[in-house]
mmCIF file of C-alpha atoms in Angstrom:
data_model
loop_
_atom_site.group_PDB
_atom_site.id
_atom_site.type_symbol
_atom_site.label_atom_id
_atom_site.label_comp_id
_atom_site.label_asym_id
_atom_site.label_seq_id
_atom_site.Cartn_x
_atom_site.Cartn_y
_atom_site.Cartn_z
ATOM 1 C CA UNK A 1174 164.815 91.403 150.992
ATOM 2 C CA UNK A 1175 165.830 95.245 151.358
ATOM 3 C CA UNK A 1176 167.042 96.863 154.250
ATOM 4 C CA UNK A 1177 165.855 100.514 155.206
ATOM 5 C CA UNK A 1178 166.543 102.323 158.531
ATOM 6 C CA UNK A 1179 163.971 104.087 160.206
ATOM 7 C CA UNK A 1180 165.752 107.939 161.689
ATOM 8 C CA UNK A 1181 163.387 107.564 165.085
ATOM 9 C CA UNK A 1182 164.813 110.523 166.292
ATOM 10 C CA UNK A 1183 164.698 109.144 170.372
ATOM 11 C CA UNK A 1184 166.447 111.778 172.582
ATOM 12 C CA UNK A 1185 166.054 109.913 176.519
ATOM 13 C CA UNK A 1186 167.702 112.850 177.760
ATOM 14 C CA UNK A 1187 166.439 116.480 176.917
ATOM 15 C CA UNK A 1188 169.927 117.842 177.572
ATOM 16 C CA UNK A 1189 171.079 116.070 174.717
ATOM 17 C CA UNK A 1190 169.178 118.733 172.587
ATOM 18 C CA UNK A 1191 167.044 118.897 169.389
ATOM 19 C CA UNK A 1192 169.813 120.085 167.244
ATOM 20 C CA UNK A 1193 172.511 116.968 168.183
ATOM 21 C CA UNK A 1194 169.914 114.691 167.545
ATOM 22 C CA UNK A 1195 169.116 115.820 164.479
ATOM 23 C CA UNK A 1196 172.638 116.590 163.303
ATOM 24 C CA UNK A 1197 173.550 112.886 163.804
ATOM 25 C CA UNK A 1198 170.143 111.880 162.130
ATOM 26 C CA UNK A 1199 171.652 113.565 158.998
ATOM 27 C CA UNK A 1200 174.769 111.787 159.301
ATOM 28 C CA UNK A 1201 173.144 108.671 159.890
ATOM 29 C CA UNK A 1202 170.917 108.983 156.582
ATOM 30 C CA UNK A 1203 174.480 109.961 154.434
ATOM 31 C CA UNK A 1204 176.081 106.789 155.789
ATOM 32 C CA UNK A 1205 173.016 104.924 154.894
ATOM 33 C CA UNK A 1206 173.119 106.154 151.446
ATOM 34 C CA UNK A 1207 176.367 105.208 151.261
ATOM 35 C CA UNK A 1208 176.075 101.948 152.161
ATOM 36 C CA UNK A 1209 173.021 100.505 149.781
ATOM 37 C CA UNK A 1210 170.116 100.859 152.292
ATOM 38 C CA UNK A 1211 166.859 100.780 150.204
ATOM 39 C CA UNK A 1212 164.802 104.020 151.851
ATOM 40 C CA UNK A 1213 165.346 106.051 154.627
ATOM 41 C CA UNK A 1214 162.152 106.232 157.047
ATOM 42 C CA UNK A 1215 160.897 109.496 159.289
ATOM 43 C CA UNK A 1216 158.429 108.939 162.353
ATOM 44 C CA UNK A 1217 155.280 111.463 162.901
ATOM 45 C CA UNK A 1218 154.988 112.613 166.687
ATOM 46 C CA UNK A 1219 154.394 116.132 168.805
ATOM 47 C CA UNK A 1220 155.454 116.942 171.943
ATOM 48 C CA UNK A 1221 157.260 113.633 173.446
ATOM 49 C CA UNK A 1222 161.240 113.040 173.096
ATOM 50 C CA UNK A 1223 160.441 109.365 171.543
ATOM 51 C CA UNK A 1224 160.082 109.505 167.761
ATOM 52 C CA UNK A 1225 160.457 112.801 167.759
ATOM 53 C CA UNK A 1226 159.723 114.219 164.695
ATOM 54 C CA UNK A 1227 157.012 116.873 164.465
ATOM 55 C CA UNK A 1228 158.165 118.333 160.753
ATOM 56 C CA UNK A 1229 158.907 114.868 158.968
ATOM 57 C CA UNK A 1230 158.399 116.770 154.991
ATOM 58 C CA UNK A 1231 160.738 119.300 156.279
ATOM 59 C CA UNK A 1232 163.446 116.639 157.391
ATOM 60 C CA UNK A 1233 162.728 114.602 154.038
ATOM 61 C CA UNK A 1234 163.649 118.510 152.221
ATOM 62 C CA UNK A 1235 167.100 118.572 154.204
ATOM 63 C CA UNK A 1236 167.622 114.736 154.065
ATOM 64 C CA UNK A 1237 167.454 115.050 150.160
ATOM 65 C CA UNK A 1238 169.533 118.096 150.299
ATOM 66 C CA UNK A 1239 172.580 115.842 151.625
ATOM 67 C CA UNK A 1240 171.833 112.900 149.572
ATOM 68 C CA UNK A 1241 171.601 112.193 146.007
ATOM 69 C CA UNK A 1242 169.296 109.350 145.357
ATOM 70 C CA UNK A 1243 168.101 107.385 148.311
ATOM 71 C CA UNK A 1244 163.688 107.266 148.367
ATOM 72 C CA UNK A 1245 162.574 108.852 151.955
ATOM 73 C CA UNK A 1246 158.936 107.679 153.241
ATOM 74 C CA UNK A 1247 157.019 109.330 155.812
ATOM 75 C CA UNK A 1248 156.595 106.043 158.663
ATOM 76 C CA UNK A 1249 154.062 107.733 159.396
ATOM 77 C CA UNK A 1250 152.037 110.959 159.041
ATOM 78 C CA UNK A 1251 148.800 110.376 161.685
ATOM 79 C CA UNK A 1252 146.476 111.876 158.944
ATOM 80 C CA UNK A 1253 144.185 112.696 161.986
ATOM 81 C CA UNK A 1254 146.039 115.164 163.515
ATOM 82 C CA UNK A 1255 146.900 117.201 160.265
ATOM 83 C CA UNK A 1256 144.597 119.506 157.743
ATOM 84 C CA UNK A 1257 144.503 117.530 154.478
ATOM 85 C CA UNK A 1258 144.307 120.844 152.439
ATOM 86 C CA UNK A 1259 147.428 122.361 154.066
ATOM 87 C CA UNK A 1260 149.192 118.926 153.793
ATOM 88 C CA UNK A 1261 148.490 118.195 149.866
ATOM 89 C CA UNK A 1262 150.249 121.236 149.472
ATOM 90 C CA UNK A 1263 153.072 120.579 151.940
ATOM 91 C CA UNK A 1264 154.016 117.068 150.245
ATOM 92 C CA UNK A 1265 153.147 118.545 146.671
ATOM 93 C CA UNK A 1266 156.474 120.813 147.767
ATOM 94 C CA UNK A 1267 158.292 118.086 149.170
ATOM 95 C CA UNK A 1268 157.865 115.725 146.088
ATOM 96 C CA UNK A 1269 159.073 119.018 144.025
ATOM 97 C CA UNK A 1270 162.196 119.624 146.349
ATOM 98 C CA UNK A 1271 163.136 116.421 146.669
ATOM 99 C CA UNK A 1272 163.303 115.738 142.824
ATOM 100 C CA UNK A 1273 160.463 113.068 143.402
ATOM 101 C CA UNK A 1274 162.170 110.620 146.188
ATOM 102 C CA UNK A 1275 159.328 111.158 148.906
ATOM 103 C CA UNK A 1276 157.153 108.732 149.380
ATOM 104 C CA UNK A 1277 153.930 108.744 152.006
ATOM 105 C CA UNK A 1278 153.286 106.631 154.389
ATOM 106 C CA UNK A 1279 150.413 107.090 156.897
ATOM 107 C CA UNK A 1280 148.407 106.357 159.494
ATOM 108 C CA UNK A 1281 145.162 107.179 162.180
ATOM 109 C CA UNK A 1282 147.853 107.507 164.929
ATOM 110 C CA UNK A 1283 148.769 106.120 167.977
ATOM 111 C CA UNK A 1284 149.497 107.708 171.466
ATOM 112 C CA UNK A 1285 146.389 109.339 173.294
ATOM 113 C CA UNK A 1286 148.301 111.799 174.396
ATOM 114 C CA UNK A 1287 149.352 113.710 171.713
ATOM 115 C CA UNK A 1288 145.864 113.882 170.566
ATOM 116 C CA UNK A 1289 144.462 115.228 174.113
ATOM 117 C CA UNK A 1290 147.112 117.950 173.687
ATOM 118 C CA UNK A 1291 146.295 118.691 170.031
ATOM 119 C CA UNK A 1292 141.948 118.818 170.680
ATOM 120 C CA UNK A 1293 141.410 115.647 168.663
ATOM 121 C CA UNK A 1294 139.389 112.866 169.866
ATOM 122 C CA UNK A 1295 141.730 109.838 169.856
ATOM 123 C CA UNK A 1296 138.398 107.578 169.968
ATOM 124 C CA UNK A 1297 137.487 109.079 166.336
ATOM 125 C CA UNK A 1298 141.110 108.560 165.375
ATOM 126 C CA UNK A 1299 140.342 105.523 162.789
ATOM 127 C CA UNK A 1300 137.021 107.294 161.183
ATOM 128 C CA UNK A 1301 138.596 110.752 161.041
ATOM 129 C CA UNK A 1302 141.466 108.708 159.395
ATOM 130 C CA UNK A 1303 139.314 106.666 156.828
ATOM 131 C CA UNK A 1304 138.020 110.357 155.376
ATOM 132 C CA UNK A 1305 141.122 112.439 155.910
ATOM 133 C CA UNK A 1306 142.419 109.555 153.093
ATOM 134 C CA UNK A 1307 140.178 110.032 151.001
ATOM 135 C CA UNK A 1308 140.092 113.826 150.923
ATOM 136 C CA UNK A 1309 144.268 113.513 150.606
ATOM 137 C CA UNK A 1310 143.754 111.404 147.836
ATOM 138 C CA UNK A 1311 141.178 113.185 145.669
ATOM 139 C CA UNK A 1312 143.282 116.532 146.423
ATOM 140 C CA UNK A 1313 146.664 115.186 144.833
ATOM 141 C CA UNK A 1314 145.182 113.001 142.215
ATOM 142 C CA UNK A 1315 142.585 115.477 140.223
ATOM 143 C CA UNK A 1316 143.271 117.691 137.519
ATOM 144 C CA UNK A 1317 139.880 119.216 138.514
ATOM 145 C CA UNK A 1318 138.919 121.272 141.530
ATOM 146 C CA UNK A 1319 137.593 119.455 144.261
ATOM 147 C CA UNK A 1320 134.652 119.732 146.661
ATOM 148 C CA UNK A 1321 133.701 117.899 149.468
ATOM 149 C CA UNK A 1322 131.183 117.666 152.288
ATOM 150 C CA UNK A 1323 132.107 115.341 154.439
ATOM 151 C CA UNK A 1324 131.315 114.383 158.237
ATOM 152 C CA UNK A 1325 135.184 116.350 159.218
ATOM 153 C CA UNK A 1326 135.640 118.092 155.991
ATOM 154 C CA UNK A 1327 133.452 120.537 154.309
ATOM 155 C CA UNK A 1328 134.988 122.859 151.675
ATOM 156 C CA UNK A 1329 133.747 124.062 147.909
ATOM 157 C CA UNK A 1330 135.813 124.065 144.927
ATOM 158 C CA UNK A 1331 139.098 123.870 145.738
ATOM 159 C CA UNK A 1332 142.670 122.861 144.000
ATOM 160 C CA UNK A 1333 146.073 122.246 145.318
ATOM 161 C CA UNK A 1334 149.093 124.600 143.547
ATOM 162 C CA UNK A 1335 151.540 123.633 143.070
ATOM 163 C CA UNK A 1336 151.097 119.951 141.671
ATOM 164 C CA UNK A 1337 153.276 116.835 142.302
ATOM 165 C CA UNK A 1338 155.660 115.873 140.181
ATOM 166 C CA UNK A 1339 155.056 112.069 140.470
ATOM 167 C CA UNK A 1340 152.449 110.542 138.518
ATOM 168 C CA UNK A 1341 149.919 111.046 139.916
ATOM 169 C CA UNK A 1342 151.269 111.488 143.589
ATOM 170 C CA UNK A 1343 153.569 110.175 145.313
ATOM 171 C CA UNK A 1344 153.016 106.195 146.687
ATOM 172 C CA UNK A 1345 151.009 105.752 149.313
ATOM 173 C CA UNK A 1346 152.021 103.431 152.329
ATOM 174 C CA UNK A 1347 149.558 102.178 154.696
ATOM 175 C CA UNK A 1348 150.169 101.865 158.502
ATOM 176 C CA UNK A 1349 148.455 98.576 159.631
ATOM 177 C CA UNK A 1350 149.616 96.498 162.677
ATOM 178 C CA UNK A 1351 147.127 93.641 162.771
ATOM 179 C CA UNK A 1352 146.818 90.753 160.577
ATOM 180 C CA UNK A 1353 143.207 91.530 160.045
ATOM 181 C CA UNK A 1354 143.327 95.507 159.100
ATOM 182 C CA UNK A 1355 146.899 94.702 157.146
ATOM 183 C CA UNK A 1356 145.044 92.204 155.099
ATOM 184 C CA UNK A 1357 141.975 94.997 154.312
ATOM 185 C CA UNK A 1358 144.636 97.467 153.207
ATOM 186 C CA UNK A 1359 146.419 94.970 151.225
ATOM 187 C CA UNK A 1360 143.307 93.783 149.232
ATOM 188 C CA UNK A 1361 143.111 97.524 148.446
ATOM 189 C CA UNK A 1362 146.587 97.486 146.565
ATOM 190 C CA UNK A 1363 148.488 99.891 149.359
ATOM 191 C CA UNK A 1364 151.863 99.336 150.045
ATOM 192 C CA UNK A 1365 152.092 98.101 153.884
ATOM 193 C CA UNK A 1366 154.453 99.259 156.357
ATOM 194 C CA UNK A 1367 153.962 97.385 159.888
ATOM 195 C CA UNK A 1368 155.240 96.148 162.852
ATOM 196 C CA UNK A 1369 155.389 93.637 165.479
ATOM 197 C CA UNK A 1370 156.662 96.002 167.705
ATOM 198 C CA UNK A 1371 158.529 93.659 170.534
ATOM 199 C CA UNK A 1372 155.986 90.619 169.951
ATOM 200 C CA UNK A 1373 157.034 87.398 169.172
ATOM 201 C CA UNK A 1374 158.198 85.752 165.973
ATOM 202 C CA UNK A 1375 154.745 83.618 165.164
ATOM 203 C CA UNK A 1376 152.689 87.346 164.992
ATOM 204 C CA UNK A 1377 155.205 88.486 162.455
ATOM 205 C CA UNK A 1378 154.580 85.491 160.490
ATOM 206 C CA UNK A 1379 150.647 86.463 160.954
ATOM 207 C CA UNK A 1380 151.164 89.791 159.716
ATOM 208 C CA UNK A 1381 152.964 88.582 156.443
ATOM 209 C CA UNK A 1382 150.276 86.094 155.499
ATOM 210 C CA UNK A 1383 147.768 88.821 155.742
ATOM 211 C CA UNK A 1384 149.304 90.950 153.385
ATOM 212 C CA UNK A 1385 150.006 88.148 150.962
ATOM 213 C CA UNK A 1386 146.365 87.372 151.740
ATOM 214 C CA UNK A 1387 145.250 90.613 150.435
ATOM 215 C CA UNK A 1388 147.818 91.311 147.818
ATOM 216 C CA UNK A 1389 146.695 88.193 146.028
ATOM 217 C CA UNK A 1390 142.803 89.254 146.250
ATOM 218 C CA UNK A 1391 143.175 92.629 145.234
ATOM 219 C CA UNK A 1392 144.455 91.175 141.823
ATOM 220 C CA UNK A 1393 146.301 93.004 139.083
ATOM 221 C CA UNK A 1394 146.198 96.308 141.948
ATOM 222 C CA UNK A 1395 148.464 94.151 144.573
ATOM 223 C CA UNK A 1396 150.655 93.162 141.753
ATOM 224 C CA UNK A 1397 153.421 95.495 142.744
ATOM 225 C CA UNK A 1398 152.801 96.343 146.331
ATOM 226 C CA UNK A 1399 155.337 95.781 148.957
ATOM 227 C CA UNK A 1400 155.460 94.889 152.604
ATOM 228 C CA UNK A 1401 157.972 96.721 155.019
ATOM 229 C CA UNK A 1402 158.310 95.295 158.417
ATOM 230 C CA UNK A 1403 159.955 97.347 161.589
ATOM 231 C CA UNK A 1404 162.045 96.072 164.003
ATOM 232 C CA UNK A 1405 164.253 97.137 166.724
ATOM 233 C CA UNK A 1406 168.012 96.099 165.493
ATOM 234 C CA UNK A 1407 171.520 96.186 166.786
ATOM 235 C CA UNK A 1408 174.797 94.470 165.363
ATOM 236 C CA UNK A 1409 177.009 94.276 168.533
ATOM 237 C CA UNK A 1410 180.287 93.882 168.772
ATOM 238 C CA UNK A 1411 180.550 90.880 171.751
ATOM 239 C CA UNK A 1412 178.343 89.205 174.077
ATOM 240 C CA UNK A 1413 178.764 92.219 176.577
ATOM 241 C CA UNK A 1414 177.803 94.903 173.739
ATOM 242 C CA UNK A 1415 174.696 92.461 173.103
ATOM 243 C CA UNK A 1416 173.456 92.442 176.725
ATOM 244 C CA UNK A 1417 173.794 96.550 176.860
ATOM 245 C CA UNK A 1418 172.018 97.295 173.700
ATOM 246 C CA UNK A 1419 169.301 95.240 174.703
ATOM 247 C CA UNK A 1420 168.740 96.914 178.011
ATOM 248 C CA UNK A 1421 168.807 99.902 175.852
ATOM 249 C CA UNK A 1422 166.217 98.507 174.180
ATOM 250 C CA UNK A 1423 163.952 97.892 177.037
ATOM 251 C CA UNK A 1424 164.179 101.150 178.324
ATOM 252 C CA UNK A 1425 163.145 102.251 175.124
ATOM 253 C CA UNK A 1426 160.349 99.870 175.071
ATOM 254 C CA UNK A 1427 159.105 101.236 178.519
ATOM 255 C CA UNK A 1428 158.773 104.698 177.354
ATOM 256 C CA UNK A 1429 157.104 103.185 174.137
ATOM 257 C CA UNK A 1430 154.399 101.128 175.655
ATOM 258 C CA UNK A 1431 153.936 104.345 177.742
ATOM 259 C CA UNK A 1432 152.589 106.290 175.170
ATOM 260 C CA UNK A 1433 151.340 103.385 172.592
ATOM 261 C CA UNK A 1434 149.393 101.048 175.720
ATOM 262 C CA UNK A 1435 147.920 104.060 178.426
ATOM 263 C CA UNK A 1436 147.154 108.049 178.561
ATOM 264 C CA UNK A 1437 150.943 108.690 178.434
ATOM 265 C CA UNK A 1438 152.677 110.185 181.596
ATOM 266 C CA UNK A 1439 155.064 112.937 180.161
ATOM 267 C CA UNK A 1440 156.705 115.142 182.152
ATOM 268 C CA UNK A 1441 158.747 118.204 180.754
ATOM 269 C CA UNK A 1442 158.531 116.392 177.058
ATOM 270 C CA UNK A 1443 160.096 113.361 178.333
ATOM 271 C CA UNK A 1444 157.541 110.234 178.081
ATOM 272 C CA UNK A 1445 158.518 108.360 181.850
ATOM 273 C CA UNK A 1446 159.348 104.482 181.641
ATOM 274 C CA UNK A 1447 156.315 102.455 182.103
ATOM 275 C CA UNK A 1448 156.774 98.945 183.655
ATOM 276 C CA UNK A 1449 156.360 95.905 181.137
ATOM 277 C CA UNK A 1450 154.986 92.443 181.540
ATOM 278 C CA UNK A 1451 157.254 91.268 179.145
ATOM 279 C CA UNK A 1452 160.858 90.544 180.172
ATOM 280 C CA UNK A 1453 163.974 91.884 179.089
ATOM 281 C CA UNK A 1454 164.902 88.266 177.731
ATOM 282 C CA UNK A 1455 161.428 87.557 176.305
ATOM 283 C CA UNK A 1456 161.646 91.200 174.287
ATOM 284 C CA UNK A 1457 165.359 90.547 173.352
ATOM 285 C CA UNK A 1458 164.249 87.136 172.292
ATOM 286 C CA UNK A 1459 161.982 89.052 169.505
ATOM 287 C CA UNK A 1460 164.119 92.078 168.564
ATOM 288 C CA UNK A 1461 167.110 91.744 165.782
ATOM 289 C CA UNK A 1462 170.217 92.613 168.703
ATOM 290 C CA UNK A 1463 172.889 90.214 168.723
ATOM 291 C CA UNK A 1464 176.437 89.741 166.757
ATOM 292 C CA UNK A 1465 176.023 89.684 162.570
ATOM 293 C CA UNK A 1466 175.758 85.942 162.968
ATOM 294 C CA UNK A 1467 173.500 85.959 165.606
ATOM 295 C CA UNK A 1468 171.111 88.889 163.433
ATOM 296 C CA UNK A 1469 171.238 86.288 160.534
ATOM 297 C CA UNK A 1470 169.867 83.948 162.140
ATOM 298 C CA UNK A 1471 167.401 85.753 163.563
ATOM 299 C CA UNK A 1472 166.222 87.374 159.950
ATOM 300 C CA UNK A 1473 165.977 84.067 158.388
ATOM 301 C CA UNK A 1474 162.526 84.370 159.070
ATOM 302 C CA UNK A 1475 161.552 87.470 157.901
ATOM 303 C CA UNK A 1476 163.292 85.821 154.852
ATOM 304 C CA UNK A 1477 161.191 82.896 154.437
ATOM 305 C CA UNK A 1478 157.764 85.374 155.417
ATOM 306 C CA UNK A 1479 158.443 87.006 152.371
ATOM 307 C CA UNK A 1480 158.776 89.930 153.367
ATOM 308 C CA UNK A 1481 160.104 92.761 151.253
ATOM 309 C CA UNK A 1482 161.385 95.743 153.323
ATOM 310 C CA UNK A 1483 163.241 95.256 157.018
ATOM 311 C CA UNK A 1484 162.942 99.075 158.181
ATOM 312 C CA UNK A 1485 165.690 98.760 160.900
ATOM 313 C CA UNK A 1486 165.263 101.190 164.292
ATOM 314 C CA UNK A 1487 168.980 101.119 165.657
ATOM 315 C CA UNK A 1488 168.521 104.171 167.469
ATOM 316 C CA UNK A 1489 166.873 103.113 171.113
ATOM 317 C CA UNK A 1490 169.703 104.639 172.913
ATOM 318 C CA UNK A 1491 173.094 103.700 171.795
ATOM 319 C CA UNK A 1492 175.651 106.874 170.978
ATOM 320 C CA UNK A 1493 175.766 108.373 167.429
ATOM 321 C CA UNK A 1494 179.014 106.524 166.764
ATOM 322 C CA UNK A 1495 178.025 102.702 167.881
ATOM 323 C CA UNK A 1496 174.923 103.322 165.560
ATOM 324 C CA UNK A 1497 177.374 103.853 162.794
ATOM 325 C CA UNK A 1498 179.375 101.135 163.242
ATOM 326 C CA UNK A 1499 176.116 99.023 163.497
ATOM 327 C CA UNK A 1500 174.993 100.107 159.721
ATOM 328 C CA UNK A 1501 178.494 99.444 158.736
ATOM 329 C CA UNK A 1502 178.443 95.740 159.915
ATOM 330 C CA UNK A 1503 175.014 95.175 158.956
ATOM 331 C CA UNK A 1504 175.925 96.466 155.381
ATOM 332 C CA UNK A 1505 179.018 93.954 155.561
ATOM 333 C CA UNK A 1506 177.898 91.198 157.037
ATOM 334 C CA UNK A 1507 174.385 90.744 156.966
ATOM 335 C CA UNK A 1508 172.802 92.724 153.946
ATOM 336 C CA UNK A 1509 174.838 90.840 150.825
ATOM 337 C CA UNK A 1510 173.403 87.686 153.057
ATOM 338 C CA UNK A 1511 169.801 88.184 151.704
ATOM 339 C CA UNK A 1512 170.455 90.232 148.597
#
């Protein structure tokens, strides 16, 4: 099982700035480099201070510019909101400047309120999505021009300059977070990146038998395809540290389920904390915070799920420096554990 840690880019407070955050983002993905993390992993959002990324081919440039070897993966580009003409080009760059380490990940998108700002009907999100793939596909792939006429794209003869240097494009990742859609994409041969988000340890378990599911039906094409799983993590120092970073966590959550569950009430660029059902003992219960032993124990599951890829989140509001120290003791305490 590989380890890769997902740069979510969550600034709670606006004073903080854009350029701190992602000045410690960098440092983050050196140190994770350094320390034998698989991939490093970029979020896909406009407008809102949580997962705030709205140039994630640009970061994977200057990510790749202070690394040497480690694969970055869009987690995920929301296909809908983007032009798939412009954006063949734009990753047929990135897979040129980054010497062929990006890879794609993507998905239909999820917070209504980014797509009410950007004019795109979030209720067409999944059939905007289904074409937009297509079109992406058929523009990296061919060595011919390509046409199309579509229900949201219509455009003659057309071909993408310059080409990608991996053969044929980079790999695709699919965004899927129920058993029934990761189980579809899976049959298809896609890579699958998912999540539980903060639910409970028997829907992760549901998730991973759907891909196997579908892995093993799409035959020789699901051979190689891999699942990657994201969870919020945190190795803490003491019981004290443990409490903290979960309440951390929570108030992450509440600004998450704000834009993921409703409209989204943003004010200023800041998405507000949205009350949960769920307590802070019942989400802590689900999410990988605790000491290395405690973390352990918790990923013997995700272990035995055979899952491939944990794509860790350790940035829901601790400082720059107790983020570090968390990828250091994960790398030497936890990570030779399931090696």
């Amino acid at each position: 099982m590989d380890f890769s840690l997902f740069l979510s880019t969550y600034m709670p407070d606006s004073a903080r700035g854009g350029k701190s955050v992602f000045n410690d983002m960098l440092e983050q993905a050196q140190l994770a480099e350094d320390l034998g993390f698989a991939s490093i992993t970029l979020p896909h959002h406009h407008l809102i201070n949580i997962l705030m990324n709205p140039a994630p081919l640009a970061t994977a440039v200057k990510i790749a510019s202070v690394t040497k070897h480690i694969p970055i993966i869009t987690s995920v580009l929301a296909l809908p909101l983007l032009d798939m003409r412009q954006l063949a080009g734009e990753i047929a760059v990135t897979d040129i400047l980054t010497d062929g380490r990006i890879e794609i990940g993507v998905g239909r998108g999820a917070f209504p309120y980014e797509f009410d700002r950007l004019g795109v009907d979030f209720s067409k999100s999944r059939e905007i999505f289904d074409e937009s793939l297509n079109v992406l596909i058929a523009l990296l792939t061919s060595d011919e021009e390509v046409s199309w006429d579509g229900d949201y794209y219509q455009f003659s003869s057309t071909k993408v300059q310059p080409r990608p240097i991996q053969d044929p494009m980079p790999p695709i990742w699919m965004a899927a977070l129920f058993p029934e859609s990761v189980y579809h994409c899976a049959k298809r041969g896609f890579n699958i990146q998912t999540s539980p988000l903060k639910a409970e340890a028997s829907f992760l378990k549901e998730l991973a038998d759907a891909f196997h599911r579908g892995a093993k039906d799409a035959g020789k094409a699901g051979e190689n395809s891999k699942l990657s799983m994201l969870r919020g993590c945190f190795v803490c120092d003491d019981n004290a540290d443990v409490i903290q970073k979960q309440r951390l966590a929570y108030e992450y959550y509440e600004r998450f389920s704000n834009a993921f569950e409703t409209d989204g009430e943003v004010i200023n660029g800041e998405v507000s904390r949205k009350p949960m059902r769920q307590t802070e003992d019942e989400m802590a219960a689900n999410l990988l915070i605790g000491t290395s032993s405690e973390v352990i124990d918790k990923l013997g599951i995700y272990a035995e799920a055979g899952i491939d890829d944990i794509n860790l989140n350790m940035d829901m509001g601790a400082s720059h420096l107790e983020i570090m120290r968390s990828m250091e003791a994960l790398a030497r305490d936890i990570m030779p554990q399931f090696k």
